[in-house]
Short mmCIF file of C-alpha atoms in Angstrom, two decimals:
data_model
loop_
_atom_site.label_atom_id
_atom_site.label_comp_id
_atom_site.label_asym_id
_atom_site.label_seq_id
_atom_site.Cartn_x
_atom_site.Cartn_y
_atom_site.Cartn_z
CA MET A 26 -0.09 -0.38 0.03
CA SER A 27 2.57 2.25 0.48
CA SER A 28 3.82 2.17 -3.42
CA ILE A 29 1.27 4.50 -3.69
CA TYR A 30 2.17 6.65 -0.96
CA GLY A 31 3.16 10.53 -2.47
CA GLU A 32 1.17 9.42 -5.88
CA THR A 33 -2.14 10.75 -6.95
CA VAL A 34 -4.78 8.40 -7.23
CA GLY A 35 -8.71 8.33 -8.60
CA MET A 36 -11.51 7.32 -6.07
CA ILE A 37 -14.94 8.81 -5.54
CA ALA A 38 -15.65 12.08 -3.81
CA GLY A 39 -16.66 11.84 -0.56
CA TYR A 40 -15.33 8.05 0.50
CA VAL A 41 -12.86 8.30 3.16
CA TYR A 42 -9.74 6.61 3.55
CA PHE A 43 -7.62 6.10 6.63
CA ASP A 44 -4.32 7.46 5.22
CA SER A 45 -5.56 9.86 2.45
CA ASP A 46 -2.97 12.17 3.83
CA LYS A 47 0.13 10.33 2.42
CA PHE A 48 -1.22 10.55 -1.19
CA VAL A 49 -2.83 13.04 -3.65
CA ARG A 50 -6.86 12.85 -4.21
CA MET A 51 -8.20 13.09 -7.07
CA ASP A 52 -11.89 12.66 -6.86
CA PHE A 53 -15.05 11.72 -9.61
CA GLN A 54 -18.39 11.91 -8.91
CA ALA A 55 -18.94 8.18 -10.39
CA GLU A 56 -17.16 4.64 -10.47
CA SER A 57 -17.79 4.64 -14.70
CA ASN A 58 -16.41 8.75 -14.63
CA LEU A 59 -12.92 6.79 -12.88
CA ILE A 60 -12.57 3.81 -15.02
CA LEU A 61 -12.64 5.75 -17.65
CA ALA A 62 -10.25 8.29 -16.44
CA LEU A 63 -8.00 5.28 -15.87
CA GLY A 64 -8.67 4.13 -19.18
CA MET A 65 -7.56 7.90 -20.69
CA LYS A 66 -4.77 7.62 -18.53
CA ARG A 67 -5.31 10.80 -16.68
CA ILE A 68 -4.74 8.81 -13.60
CA ASP A 69 -2.54 5.50 -12.53
CA VAL A 70 -4.10 4.20 -10.12
CA ILE A 71 -7.47 4.49 -8.92
CA ILE A 72 -8.85 3.01 -5.12
CA MET A 73 -12.44 1.72 -6.12
CA GLU A 74 -14.70 -2.00 -5.01
CA GLU A 75 -13.67 -4.55 -7.00
CA ALA A 76 -16.70 -5.29 -8.43
CA ALA A 77 -17.49 -2.42 -9.50
CA ALA A 78 -14.74 -2.00 -11.02
CA ARG A 79 -14.57 -5.11 -12.90
CA TYR A 80 -17.70 -4.37 -14.08
CA TRP A 81 -16.95 -0.69 -15.50
CA SER A 82 -13.63 -2.18 -17.03
CA SER A 83 -16.31 -4.42 -18.58
CA MET A 84 -18.60 -1.96 -19.85
CA HIS A 85 -16.03 1.20 -20.93
CA ASN A 86 -13.65 -1.80 -22.24
CA VAL A 87 -10.70 -0.21 -20.32
CA LYS A 88 -7.64 -3.17 -18.90
CA ILE A 89 -7.05 -3.56 -15.73
CA ALA A 90 -4.83 -4.78 -13.22
CA LEU A 91 -6.25 -5.45 -9.88
CA GLY A 92 -3.29 -3.92 -7.04
CA PRO A 93 -3.54 -4.99 -3.02
CA ILE A 94 -6.23 -4.44 -1.40
CA HIS A 95 -6.63 -1.13 0.60
CA THR A 96 -9.43 -1.70 2.81
CA ALA A 97 -11.81 -4.43 3.69
CA GLY A 98 -15.02 -4.11 4.41
CA GLN A 99 -18.81 -5.68 4.15
CA MET A 100 -21.16 -4.69 1.17
CA ALA A 101 -23.51 -1.98 2.40
CA LEU A 102 -26.94 -0.69 1.38
CA ARG A 103 -28.27 2.72 2.53
CA VAL A 104 -32.02 3.46 3.34
CA HIS A 105 -33.25 6.64 3.72
CA ASN A 106 -34.02 7.62 7.60
CA ARG A 107 -37.87 7.75 5.79
CA HIS A 108 -37.72 4.04 4.66
CA LYS A 109 -36.52 2.95 7.85
CA ASP A 110 -39.80 0.74 8.07
CA LYS A 111 -38.86 -0.87 5.22
CA LEU A 112 -35.83 -2.52 6.59
CA PRO A 113 -37.40 -5.68 8.02
CA ALA A 114 -38.48 -6.39 4.62
CA ILE A 115 -35.39 -5.34 2.90
CA ASN A 116 -33.46 -7.35 4.97
CA ARG A 117 -35.36 -10.55 4.70
CA ALA A 118 -35.09 -10.17 1.00
CA ILE A 119 -31.12 -9.92 0.65
CA ALA A 120 -30.98 -13.13 3.69
CA GLU A 121 -32.97 -14.75 0.82
CA LEU A 122 -30.87 -13.88 -2.29
CA LYS A 123 -27.49 -15.01 -0.08
CA GLN A 124 -28.71 -18.00 0.85
CA THR A 125 -30.05 -19.13 -2.81
CA GLY A 126 -26.66 -17.92 -3.88
CA GLN A 127 -28.50 -14.84 -6.36
CA ILE A 128 -26.24 -12.08 -5.11
CA ASP A 129 -23.62 -14.32 -6.41
CA ARG A 130 -24.96 -15.17 -9.76
CA ILE A 131 -25.69 -11.46 -10.06
CA LEU A 132 -22.21 -10.07 -9.02
CA ASN A 133 -20.36 -13.18 -11.60
CA LYS A 134 -23.03 -11.83 -14.21
CA TYR A 135 -21.88 -8.34 -14.12
CA SER A 136 -18.60 -8.59 -13.23
CA ASP A 137 -15.63 -10.16 -15.54
CA PHE A 138 -13.53 -12.09 -12.50
CA SER A 139 -10.92 -13.65 -15.12
CA LEU A 140 -8.38 -10.97 -14.76
#
């Protein structure tokens, strides 16, 4: 990870990283734009969630190479406070999709894991 220190690193605007004071941020508003910038060589290194990087690189025909994991975490879904009454139904649906393997099938369908 220290190999990116002192370098310009592309990332999604608003995301916070524990060591962002050690590299120069180049913020992008969307993951699609981040991959396009990488493909146009506006930037050499990005920090992006793997499935999203694989999806957008596939959509834009941008060849990528994965480096070391910068930050590990769980996938999360944010729900606006006005929809909190829907959380039990959402959680049940997610549990069912995980149990049936549907989430993995969706990720595999839209992500090129052959890298």
